[in-house]
Tab-separated table of C-alpha atoms in Angstrom:
chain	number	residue	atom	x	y	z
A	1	UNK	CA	-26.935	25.489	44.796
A	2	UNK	CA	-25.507	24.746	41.226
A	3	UNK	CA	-23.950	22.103	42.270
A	4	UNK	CA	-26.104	20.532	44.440
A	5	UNK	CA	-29.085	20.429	41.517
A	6	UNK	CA	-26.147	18.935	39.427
A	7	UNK	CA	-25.564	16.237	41.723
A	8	UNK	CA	-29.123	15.441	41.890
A	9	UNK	CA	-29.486	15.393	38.236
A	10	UNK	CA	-26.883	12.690	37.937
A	11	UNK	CA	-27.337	10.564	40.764
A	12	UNK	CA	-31.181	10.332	39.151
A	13	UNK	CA	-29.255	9.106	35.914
A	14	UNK	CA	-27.226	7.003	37.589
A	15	UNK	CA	-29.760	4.896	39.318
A	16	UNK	CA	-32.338	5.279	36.144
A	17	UNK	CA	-29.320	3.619	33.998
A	18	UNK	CA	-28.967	1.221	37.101
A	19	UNK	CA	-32.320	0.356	37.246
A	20	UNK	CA	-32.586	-0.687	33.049
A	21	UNK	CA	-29.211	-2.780	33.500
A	22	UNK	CA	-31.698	-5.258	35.879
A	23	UNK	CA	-31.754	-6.348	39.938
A	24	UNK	CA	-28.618	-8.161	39.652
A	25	UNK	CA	-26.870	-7.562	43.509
A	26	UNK	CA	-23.208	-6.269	43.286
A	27	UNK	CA	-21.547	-10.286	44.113
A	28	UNK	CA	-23.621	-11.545	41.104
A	29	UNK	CA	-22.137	-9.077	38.012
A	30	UNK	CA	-20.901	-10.779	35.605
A	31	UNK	CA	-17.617	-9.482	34.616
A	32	UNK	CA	-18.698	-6.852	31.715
A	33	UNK	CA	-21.612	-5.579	33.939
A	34	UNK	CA	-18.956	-5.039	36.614
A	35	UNK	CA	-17.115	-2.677	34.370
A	36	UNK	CA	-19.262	-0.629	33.167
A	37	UNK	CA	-20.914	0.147	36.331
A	38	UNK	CA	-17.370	0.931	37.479
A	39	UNK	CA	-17.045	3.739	34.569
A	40	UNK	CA	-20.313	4.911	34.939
A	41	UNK	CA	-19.688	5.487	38.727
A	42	UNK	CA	-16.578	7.959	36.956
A	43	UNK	CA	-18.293	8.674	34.406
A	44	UNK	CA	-20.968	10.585	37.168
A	45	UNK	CA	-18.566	12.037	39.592
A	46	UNK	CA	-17.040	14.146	37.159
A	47	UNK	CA	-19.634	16.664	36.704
A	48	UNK	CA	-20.487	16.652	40.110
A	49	UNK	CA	-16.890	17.608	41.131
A	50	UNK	CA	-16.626	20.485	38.639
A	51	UNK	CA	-19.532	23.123	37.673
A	52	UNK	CA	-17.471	23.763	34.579
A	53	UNK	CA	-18.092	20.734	33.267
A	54	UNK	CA	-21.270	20.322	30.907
A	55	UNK	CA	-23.462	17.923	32.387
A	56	UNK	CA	-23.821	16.557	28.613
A	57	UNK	CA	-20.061	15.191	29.035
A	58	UNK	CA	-20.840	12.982	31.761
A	59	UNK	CA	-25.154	11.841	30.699
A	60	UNK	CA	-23.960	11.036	26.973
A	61	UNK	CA	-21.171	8.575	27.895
A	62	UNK	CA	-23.174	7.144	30.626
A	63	UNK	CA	-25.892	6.777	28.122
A	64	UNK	CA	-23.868	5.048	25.486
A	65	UNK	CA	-22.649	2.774	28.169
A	66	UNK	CA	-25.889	1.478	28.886
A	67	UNK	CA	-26.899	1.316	25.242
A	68	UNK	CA	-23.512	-0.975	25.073
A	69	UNK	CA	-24.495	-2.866	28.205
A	70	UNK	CA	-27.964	-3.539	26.921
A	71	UNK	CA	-26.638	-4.823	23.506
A	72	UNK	CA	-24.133	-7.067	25.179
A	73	UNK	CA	-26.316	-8.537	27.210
A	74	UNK	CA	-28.564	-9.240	24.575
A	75	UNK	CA	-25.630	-11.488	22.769
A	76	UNK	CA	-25.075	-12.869	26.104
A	77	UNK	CA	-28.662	-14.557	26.249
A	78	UNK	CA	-28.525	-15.554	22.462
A	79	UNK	CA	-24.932	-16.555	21.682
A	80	UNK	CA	-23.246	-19.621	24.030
A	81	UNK	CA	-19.824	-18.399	22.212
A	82	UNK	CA	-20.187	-14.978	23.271
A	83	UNK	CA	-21.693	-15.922	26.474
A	84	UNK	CA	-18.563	-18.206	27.564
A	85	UNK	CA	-16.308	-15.459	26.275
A	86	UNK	CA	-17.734	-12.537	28.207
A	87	UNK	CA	-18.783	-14.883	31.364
A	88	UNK	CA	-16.420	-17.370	31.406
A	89	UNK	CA	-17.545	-20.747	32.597
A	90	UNK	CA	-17.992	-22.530	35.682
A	91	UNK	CA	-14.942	-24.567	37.028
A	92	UNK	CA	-14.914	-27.657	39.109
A	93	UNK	CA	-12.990	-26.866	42.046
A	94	UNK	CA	-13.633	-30.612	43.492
A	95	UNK	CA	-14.461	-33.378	42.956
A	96	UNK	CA	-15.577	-36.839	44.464
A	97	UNK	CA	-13.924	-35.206	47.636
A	98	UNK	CA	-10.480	-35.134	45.734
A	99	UNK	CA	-9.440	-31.494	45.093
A	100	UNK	CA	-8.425	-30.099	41.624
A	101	UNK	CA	-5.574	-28.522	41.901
A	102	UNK	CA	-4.718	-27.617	38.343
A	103	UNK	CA	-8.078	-25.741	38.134
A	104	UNK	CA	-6.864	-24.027	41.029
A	105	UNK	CA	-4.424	-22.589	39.623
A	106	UNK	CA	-6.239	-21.806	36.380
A	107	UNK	CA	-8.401	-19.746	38.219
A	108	UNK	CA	-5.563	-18.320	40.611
A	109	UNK	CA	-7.868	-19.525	43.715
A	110	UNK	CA	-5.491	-20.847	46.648
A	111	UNK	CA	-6.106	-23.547	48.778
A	112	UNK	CA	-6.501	-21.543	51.749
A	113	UNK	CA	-9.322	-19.663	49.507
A	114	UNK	CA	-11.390	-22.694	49.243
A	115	UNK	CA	-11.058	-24.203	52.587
A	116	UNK	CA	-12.178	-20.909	53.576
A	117	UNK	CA	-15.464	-20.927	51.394
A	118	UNK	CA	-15.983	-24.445	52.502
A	119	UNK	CA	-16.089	-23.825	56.020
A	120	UNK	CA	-18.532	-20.573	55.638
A	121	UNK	CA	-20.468	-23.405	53.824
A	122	UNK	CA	-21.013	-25.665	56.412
A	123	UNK	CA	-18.529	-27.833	54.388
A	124	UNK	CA	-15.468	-28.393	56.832
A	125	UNK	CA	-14.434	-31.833	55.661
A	126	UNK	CA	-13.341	-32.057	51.764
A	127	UNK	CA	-14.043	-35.577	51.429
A	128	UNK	CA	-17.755	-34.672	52.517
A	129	UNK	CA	-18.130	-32.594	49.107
A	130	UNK	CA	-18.972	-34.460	45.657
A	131	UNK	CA	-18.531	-31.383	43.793
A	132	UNK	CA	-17.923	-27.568	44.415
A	133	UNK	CA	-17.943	-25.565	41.433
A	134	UNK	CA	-16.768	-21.701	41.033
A	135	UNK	CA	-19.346	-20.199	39.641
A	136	UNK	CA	-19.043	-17.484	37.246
A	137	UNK	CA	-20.022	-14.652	39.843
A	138	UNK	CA	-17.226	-16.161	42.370
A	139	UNK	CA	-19.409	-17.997	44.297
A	140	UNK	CA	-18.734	-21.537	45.254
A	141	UNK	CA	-21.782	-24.058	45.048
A	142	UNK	CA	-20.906	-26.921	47.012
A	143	UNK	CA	-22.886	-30.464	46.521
A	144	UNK	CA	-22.300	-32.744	49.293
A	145	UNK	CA	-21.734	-36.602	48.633
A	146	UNK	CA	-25.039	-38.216	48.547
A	147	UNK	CA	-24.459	-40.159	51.398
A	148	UNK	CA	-23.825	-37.217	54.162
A	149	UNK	CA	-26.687	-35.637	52.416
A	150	UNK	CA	-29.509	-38.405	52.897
A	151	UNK	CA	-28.729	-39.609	56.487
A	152	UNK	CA	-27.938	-37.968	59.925
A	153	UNK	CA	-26.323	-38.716	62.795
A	154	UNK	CA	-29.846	-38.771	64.679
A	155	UNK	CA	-31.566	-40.929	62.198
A	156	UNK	CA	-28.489	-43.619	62.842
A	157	UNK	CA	-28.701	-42.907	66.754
A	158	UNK	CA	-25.281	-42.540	67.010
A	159	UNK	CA	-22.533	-39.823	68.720
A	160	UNK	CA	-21.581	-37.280	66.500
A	161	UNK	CA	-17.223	-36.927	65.613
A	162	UNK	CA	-16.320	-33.431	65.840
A	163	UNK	CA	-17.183	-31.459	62.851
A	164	UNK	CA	-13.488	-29.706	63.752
A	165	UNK	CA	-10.865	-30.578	60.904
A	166	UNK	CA	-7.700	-29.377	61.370
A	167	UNK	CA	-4.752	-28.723	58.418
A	168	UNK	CA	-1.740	-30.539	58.638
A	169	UNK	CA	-0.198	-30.018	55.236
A	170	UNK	CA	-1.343	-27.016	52.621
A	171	UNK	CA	0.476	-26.696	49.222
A	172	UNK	CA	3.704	-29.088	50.985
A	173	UNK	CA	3.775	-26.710	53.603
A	174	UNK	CA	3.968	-28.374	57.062
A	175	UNK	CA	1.918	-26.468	59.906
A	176	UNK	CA	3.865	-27.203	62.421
A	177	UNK	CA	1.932	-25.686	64.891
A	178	UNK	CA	-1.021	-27.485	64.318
A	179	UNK	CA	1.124	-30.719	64.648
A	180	UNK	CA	1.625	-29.367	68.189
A	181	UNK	CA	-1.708	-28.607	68.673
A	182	UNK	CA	-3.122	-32.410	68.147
A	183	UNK	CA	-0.030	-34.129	69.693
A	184	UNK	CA	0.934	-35.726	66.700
A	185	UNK	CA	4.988	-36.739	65.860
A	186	UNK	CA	6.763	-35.721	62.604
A	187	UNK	CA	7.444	-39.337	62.517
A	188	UNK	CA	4.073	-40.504	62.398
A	189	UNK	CA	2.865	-38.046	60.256
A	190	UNK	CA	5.531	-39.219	57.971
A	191	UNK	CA	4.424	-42.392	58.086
A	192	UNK	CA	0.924	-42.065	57.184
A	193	UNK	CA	2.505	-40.181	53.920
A	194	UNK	CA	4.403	-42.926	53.163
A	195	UNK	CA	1.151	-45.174	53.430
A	196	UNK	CA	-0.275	-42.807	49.986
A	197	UNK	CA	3.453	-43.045	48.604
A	198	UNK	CA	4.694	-39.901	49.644
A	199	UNK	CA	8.162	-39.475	50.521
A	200	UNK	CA	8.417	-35.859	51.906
A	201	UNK	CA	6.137	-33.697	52.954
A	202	UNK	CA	6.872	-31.038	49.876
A	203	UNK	CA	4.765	-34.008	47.876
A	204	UNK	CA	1.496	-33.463	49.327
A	205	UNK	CA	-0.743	-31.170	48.430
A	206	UNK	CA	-3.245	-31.210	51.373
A	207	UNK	CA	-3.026	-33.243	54.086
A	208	UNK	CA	-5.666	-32.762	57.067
A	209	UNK	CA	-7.161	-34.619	60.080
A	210	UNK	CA	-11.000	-35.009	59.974
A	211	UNK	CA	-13.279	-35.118	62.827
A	212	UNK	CA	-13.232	-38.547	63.516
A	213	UNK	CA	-9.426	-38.501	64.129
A	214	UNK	CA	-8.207	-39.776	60.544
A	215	UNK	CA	-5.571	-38.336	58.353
A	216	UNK	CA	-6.512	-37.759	54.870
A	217	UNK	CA	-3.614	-37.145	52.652
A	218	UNK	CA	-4.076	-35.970	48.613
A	219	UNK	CA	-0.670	-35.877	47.020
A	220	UNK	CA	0.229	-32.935	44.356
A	221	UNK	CA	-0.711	-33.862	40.829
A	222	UNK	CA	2.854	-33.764	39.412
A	223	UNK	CA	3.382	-36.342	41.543
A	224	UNK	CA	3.838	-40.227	40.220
């Protein structure tokens, strides 16, 4: 019974200190909210697990975490310096359809990562995308080039191309399989990297075939 009124007592705590900290859903915490909520969820469970444990040792922690929380986010909203240090900033992932690898790597986000987020996007095609930008909270905002964005294929009256792209090339690795899948020689392939000034395949970065049947070929940056 002891135990069960403690539980209650700190769960109420919990989601009281939950509740000041704002609405903000779990995918949008900024990195210092993200922590704290992490030690308060410790912070909690230790008086729960042991009656011999004042409940004082687990509410005054939690208590000055939210008192911390509150002041930080305070400095957040007034201060751009402490903002970008505690946030971070938002990174351009691509651009003009081209994609960025260096702030890839900045931001340790593979290529497979953001093909991934394009496609739950609706965004299948990378030269379709003006700019996607990694926001803050890890979510990828995506801006489509202005010209897939105003028209459609009905106002033009024209057959759609298959939305389908398929990877031929990711990081210089060659998918073979894929190669097999469309038909397509080594040889050709090869040739159509030749046609950007690629000599081997370890020089491009992505290479892919779009839904109207083209390759599209973006070389690595360290490449002249």
């Amino acid at each position: 019974m002891v135990s069960f009124i403690r539980t209650i007592i700190m769960y109420s705590i919990v989601i009281l200190t939950m509740r000041i900290m704002g609405k903000r859903q779990i995918g949008q915490l900024q990195p210092y909210e993200f922590v704290i909520a992490i030690m308060i969820s410790d912070l909690a469970s230790l008086p729960m697990q042991d009656s011999s444990i004042p409940l004082w040792t687990g509410i005054v922690p939690i208590l000055s975490l939210l008192l911390l929380q509150l002041c930080i986010s305070f400095s957040v909203m007034k201060s751009k310096k402490i903002r970008g240090f505690l946030c971070g900033k938002p990174c351009i992932m691509i651009k003009n359809g081209v994609v960025i690898e260096e702030n890839l790597r900045n931001q340790m986000y593979t290529l497979d990562d953001l093909l991934e987020a394009l496609r739950l996007k609706g965004f299948p095609d990378v030269k379709s995308v003006q700019l996607a930008i990694l926001e803050n909270n890890g979510e990828l905002s995506v801006l489509p080039i202005s010209e897939s964005q105003n028209l459609t294929r009905g106002d033009m009256s024209i057959k759609a191309p298959s939305d389908v792209v398929t990877d031929l090339i990711i990081g210089g690795c060659l998918l073979e399989d894929n190669l097999e899948l469309l038909n397509i020689k080594k040889d050709f392939l090869m040739c159509e990297l030749s046609k950007s000034g690629l000599s081997k395949v370890e020089d491009a970065f992505y290479c892919y075939v779009n839904g109207a049947g083209k390759i599209i070929v973006q070389r690595k940056e360290n490449i002249k």
